PDB file of C-alpha atoms in Angstrom:
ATOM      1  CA  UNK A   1      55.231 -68.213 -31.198  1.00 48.00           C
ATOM      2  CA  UNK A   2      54.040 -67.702 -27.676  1.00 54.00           C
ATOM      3  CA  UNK A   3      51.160 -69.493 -26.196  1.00 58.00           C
ATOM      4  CA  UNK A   4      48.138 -66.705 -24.635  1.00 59.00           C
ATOM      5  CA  UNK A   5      47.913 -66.606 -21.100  1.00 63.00           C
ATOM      6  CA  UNK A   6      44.434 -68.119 -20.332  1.00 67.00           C
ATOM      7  CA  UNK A   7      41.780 -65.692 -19.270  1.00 73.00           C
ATOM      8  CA  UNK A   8      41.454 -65.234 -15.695  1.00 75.00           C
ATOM      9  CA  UNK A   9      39.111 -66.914 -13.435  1.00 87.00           C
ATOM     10  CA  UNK A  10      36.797 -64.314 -11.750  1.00 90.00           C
ATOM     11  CA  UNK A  11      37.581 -65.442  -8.339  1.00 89.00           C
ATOM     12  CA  UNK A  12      41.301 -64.751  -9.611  1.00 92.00           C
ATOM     13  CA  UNK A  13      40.375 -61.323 -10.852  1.00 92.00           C
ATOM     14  CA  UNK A  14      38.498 -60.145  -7.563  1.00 94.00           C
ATOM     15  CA  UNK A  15      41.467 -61.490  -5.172  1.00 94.00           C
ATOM     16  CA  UNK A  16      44.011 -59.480  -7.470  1.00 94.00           C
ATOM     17  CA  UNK A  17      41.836 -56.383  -7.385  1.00 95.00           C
ATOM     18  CA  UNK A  18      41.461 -56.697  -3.269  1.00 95.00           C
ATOM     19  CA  UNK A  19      45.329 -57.611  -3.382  1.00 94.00           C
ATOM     20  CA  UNK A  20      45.961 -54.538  -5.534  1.00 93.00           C
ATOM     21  CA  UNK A  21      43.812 -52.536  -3.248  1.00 94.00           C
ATOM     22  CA  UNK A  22      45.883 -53.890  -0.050  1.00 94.00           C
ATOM     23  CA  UNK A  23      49.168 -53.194  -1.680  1.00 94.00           C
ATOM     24  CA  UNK A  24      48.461 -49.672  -2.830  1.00 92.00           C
ATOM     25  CA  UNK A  25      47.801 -49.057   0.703  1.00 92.00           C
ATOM     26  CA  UNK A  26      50.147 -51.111   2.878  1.00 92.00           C
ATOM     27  CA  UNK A  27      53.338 -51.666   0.329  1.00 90.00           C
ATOM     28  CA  UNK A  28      55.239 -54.399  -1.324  1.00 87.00           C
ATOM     29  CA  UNK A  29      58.671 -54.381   1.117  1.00 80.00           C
ATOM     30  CA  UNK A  30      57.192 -56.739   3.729  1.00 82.00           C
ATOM     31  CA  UNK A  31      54.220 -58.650   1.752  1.00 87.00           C
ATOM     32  CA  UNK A  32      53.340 -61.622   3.251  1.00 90.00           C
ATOM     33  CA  UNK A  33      50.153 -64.177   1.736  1.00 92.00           C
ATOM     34  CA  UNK A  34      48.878 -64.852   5.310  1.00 93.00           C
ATOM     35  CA  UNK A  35      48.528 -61.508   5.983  1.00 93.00           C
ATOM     36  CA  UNK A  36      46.966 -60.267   2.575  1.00 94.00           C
ATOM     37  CA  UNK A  37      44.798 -63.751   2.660  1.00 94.00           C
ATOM     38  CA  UNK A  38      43.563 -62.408   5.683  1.00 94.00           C
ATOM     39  CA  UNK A  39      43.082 -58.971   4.639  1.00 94.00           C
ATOM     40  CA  UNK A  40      41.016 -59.830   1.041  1.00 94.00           C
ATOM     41  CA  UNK A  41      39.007 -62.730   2.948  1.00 93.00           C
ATOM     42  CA  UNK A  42      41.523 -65.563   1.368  1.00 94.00           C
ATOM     43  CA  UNK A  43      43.686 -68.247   2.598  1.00 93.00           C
ATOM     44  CA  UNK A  44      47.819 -68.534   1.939  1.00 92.00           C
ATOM     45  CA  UNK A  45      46.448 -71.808   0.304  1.00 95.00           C
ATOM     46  CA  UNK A  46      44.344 -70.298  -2.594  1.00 94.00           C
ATOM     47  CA  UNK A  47      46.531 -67.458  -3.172  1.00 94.00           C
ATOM     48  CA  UNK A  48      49.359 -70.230  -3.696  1.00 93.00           C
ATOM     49  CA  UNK A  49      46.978 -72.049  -5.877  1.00 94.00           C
ATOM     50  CA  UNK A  50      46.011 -69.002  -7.839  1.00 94.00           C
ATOM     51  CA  UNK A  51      49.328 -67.215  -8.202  1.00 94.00           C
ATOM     52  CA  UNK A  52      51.977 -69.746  -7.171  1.00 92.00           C
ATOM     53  CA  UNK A  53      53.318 -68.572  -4.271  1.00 93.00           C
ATOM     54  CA  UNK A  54      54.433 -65.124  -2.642  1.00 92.00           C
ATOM     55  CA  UNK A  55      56.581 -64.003  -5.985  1.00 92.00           C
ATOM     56  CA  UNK A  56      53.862 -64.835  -8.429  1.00 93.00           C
ATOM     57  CA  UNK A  57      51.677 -62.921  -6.215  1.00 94.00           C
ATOM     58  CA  UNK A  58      53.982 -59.523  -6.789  1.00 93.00           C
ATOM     59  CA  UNK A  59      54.097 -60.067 -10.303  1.00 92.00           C
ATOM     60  CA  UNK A  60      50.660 -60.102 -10.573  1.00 93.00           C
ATOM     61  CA  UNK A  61      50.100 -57.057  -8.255  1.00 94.00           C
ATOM     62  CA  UNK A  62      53.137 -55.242 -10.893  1.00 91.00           C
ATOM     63  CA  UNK A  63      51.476 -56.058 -14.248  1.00 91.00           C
ATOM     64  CA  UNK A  64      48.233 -54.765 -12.229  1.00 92.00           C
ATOM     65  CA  UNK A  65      49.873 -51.376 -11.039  1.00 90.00           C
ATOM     66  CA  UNK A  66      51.963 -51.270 -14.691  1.00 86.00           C
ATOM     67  CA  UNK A  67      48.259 -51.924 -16.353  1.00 87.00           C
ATOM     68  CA  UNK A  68      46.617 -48.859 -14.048  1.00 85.00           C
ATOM     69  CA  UNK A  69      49.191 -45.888 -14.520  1.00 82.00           C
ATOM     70  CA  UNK A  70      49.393 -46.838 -18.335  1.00 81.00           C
ATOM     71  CA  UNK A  71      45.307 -46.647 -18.779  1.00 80.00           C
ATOM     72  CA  UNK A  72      45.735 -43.283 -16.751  1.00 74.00           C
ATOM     73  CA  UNK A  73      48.156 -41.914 -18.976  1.00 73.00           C
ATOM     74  CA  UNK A  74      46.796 -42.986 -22.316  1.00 71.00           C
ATOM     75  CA  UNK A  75      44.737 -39.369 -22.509  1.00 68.00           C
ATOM     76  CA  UNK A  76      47.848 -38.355 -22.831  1.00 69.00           C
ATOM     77  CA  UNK A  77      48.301 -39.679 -26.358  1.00 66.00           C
ATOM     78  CA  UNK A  78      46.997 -37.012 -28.941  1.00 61.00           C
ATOM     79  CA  UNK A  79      46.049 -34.657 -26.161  1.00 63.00           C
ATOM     80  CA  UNK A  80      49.790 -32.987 -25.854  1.00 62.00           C
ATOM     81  CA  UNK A  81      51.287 -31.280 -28.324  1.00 77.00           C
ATOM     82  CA  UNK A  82      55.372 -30.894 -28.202  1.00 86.00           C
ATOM     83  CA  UNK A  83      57.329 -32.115 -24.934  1.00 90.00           C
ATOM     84  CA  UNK A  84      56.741 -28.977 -23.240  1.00 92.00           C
ATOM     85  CA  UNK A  85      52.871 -29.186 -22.772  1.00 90.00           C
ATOM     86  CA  UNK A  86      52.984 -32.950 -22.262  1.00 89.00           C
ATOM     87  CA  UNK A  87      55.687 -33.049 -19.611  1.00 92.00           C
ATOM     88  CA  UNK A  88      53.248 -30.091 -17.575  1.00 92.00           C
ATOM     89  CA  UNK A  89      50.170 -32.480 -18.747  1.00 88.00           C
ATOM     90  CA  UNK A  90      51.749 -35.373 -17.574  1.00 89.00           C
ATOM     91  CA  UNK A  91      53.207 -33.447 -13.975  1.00 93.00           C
ATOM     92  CA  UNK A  92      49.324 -32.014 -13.435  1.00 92.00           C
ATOM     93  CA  UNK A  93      49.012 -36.523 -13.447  1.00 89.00           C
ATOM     94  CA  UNK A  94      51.737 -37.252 -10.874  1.00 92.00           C
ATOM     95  CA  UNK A  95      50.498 -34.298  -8.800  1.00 95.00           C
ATOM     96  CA  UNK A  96      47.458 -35.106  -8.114  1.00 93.00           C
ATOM     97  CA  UNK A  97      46.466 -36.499  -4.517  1.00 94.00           C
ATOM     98  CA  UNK A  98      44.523 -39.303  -5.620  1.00 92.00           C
ATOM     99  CA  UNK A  99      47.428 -40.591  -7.605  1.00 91.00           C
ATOM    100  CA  UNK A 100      49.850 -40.862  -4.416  1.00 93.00           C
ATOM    101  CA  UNK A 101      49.651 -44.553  -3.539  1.00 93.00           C
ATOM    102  CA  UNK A 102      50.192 -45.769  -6.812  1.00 92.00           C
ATOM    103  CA  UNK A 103      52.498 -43.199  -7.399  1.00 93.00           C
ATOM    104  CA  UNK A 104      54.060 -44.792  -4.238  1.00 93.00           C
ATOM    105  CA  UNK A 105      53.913 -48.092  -4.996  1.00 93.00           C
ATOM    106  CA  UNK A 106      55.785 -47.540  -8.357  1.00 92.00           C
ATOM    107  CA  UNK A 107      58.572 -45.904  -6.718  1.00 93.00           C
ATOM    108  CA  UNK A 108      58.997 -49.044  -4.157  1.00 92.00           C
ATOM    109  CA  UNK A 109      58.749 -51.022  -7.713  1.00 92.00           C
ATOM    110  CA  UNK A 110      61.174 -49.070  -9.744  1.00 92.00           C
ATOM    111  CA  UNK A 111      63.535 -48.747  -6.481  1.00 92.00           C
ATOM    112  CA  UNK A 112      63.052 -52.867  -5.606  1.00 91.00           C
ATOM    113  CA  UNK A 113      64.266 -53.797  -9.493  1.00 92.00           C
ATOM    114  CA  UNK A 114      67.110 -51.543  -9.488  1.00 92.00           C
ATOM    115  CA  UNK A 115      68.257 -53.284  -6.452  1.00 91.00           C
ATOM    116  CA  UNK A 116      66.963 -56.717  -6.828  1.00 87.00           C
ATOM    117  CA  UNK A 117      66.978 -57.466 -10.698  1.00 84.00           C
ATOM    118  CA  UNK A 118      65.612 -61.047 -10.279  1.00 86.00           C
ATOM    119  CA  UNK A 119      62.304 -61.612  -9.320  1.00 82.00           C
ATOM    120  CA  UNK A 120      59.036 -60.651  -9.179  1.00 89.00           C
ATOM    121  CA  UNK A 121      61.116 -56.964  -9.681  1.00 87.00           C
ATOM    122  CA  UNK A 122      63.101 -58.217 -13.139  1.00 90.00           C
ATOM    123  CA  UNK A 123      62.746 -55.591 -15.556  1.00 91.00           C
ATOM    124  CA  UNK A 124      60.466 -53.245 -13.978  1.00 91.00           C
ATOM    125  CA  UNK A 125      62.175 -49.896 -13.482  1.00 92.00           C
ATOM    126  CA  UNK A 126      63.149 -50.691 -17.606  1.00 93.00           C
ATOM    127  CA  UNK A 127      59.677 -51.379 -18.710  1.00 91.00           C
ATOM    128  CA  UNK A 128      58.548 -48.359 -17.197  1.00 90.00           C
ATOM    129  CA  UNK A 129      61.171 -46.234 -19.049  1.00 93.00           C
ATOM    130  CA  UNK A 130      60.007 -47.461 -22.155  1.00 92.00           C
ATOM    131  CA  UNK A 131      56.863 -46.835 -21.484  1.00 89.00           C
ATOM    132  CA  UNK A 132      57.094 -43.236 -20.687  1.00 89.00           C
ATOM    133  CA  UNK A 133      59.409 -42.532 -23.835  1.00 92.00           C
ATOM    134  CA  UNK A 134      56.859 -44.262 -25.829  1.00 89.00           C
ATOM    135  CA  UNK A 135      54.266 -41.517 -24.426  1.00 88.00           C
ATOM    136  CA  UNK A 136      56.085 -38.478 -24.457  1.00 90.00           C
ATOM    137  CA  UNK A 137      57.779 -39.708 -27.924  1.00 90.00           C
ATOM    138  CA  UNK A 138      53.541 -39.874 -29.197  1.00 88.00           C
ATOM    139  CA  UNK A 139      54.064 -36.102 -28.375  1.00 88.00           C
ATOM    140  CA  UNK A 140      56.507 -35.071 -30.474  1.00 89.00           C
ATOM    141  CA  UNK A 141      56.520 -33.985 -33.514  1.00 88.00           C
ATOM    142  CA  UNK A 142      57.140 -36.542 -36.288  1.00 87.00           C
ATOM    143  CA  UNK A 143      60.124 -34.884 -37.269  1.00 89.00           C
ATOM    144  CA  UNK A 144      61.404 -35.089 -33.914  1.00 90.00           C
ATOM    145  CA  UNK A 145      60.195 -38.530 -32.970  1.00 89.00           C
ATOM    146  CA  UNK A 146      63.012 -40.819 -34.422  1.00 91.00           C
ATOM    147  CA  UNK A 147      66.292 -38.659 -34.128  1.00 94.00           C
ATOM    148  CA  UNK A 148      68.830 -39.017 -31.814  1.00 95.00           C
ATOM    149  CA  UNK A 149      67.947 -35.216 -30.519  1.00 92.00           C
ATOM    150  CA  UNK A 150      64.223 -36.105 -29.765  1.00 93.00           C
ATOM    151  CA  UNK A 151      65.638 -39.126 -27.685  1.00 95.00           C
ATOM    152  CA  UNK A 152      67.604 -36.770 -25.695  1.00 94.00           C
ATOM    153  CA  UNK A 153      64.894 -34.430 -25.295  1.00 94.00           C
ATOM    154  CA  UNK A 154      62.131 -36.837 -24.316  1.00 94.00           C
ATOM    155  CA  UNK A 155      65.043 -38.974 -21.980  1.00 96.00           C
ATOM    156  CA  UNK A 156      65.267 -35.268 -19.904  1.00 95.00           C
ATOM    157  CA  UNK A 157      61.782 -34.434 -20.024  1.00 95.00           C
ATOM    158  CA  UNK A 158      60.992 -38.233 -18.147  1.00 95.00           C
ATOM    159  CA  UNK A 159      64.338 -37.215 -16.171  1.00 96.00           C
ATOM    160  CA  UNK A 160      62.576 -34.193 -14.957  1.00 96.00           C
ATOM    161  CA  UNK A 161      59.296 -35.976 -13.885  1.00 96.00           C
ATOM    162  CA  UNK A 162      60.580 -38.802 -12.623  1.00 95.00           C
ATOM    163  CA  UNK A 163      62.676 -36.860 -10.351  1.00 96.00           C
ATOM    164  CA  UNK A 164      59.845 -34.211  -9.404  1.00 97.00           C
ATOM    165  CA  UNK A 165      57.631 -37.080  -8.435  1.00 97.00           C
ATOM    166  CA  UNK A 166      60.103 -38.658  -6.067  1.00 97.00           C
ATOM    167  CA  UNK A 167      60.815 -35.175  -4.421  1.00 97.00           C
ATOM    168  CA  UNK A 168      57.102 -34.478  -4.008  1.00 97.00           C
ATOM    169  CA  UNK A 169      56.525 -38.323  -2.807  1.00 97.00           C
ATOM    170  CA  UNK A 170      59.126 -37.420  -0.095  1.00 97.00           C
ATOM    171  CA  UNK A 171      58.426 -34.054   0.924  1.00 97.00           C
ATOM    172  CA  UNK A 172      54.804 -33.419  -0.411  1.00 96.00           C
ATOM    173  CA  UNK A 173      55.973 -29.804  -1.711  1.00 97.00           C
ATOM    174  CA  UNK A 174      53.393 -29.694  -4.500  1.00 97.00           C
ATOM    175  CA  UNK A 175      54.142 -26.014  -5.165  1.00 97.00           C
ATOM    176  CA  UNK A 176      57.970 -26.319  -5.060  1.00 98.00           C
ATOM    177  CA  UNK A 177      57.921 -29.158  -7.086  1.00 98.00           C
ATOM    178  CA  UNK A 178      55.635 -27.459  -9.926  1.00 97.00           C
ATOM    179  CA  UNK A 179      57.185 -24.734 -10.148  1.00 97.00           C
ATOM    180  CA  UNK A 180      60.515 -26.380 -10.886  1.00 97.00           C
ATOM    181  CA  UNK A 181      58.638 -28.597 -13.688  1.00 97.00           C
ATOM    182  CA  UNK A 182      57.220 -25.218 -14.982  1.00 96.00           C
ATOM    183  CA  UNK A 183      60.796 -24.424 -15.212  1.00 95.00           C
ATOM    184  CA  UNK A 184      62.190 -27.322 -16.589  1.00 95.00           C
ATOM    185  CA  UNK A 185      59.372 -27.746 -19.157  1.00 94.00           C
ATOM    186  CA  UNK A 186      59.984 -24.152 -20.686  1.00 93.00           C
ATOM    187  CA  UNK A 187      63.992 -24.874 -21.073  1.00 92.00           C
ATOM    188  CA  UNK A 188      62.071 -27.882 -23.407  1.00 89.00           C
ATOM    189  CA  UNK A 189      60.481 -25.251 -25.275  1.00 85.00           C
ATOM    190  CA  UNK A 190      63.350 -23.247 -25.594  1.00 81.00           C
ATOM    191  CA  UNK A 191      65.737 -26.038 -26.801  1.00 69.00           C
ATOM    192  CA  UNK A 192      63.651 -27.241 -29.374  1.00 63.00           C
ATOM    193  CA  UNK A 193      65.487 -25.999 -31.990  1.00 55.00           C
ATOM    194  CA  UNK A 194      69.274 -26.761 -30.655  1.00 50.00           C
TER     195      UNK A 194
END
């Protein structure tokens, strides 16, 4: 049995939550503590003290990003019927502006632990999967939820986002990109029953 982690101290808390906010806007590829310290009114010292050192830091600022897009999606859950409406209830998510940097900062996640699978990265890009079948599997029906053909259906629905969302992160084509997800989602509908 696994010990708890120990609740956080709120001086911990507010220097993730500034760290968060300085990561969502500046990146994870060249963080640095003395220039986040500086940024959230620290020192390299207590962010060592707090978090370890520079990878404890990251994995801290992950589980923080990982926490945010799953408490944005959870409306999700019960509020999408079949893959086709959830996949264009999930895409209205990803498109929206506000969404971007963490949007951003999950690609340079997913993209880091593909390439780097030790780390602060280890397991990322897979926990995320999961996560996303998990969702769009809570929008299936129950029928559908536990066969091999819902697997593939769901798998090619998160295929479809996953890819929209990178092509709209690089070319900001919101109207492109949605219409190809309109597209994509209605071949869902339509292969329901194959």
């Amino acid at each position: 049995m696994s010990t708890p982690e120990p609740t956080p101290s709120a001086r911990k808390t507010e220097l993730l939550e500034a760290a968060y906010a300085y990561a969502l806007e500046h990146g994870l590829a060249d963080l640095s503590l003395r220039p986040v310290a500086a940024a959230i009114g620290s020192s390299p010292r207590v962010l060592m003290f707090l978090f370890g050192n520079k990878d404890g830091l990251v994995k801290a600022l992950l589980a923080r990003a990982r926490s945010d897009e799953l408490a944005m999606i959870e409306p999700l859950n019960g509020a999408a019927t079949g893959l086709p409406e959830a996949t264009r209830h999930v895409w209205t998510w990803l498109a929206a502006e506000d969404h971007r940097p963490l949007l951003r900062l999950w690609a340079e996640a997913y993209a880091r632990s593909l390439v780097e699978p030790d780390g602060p990265w280890a397991g990322f890009a897979e926990s995320t999967v999961n996560d996303w079948l998990a969702v769009l599997a809570a929008c299936q029906p129950e029928s559908e939820q536990t066969t091999e053909h819902g697997l593939v259906r769901r798998t090619l629905a998160l295929a479809t986002l996953r890819g929209a969302l990178l092509d709209l992160l690089a070319t900001g084509d919101v109207e492109r990109v949605t219409t190809a997800v309109e597209l994509q989602a209605g071949i869902l509908g339509s292969s329901a029953e194959l």
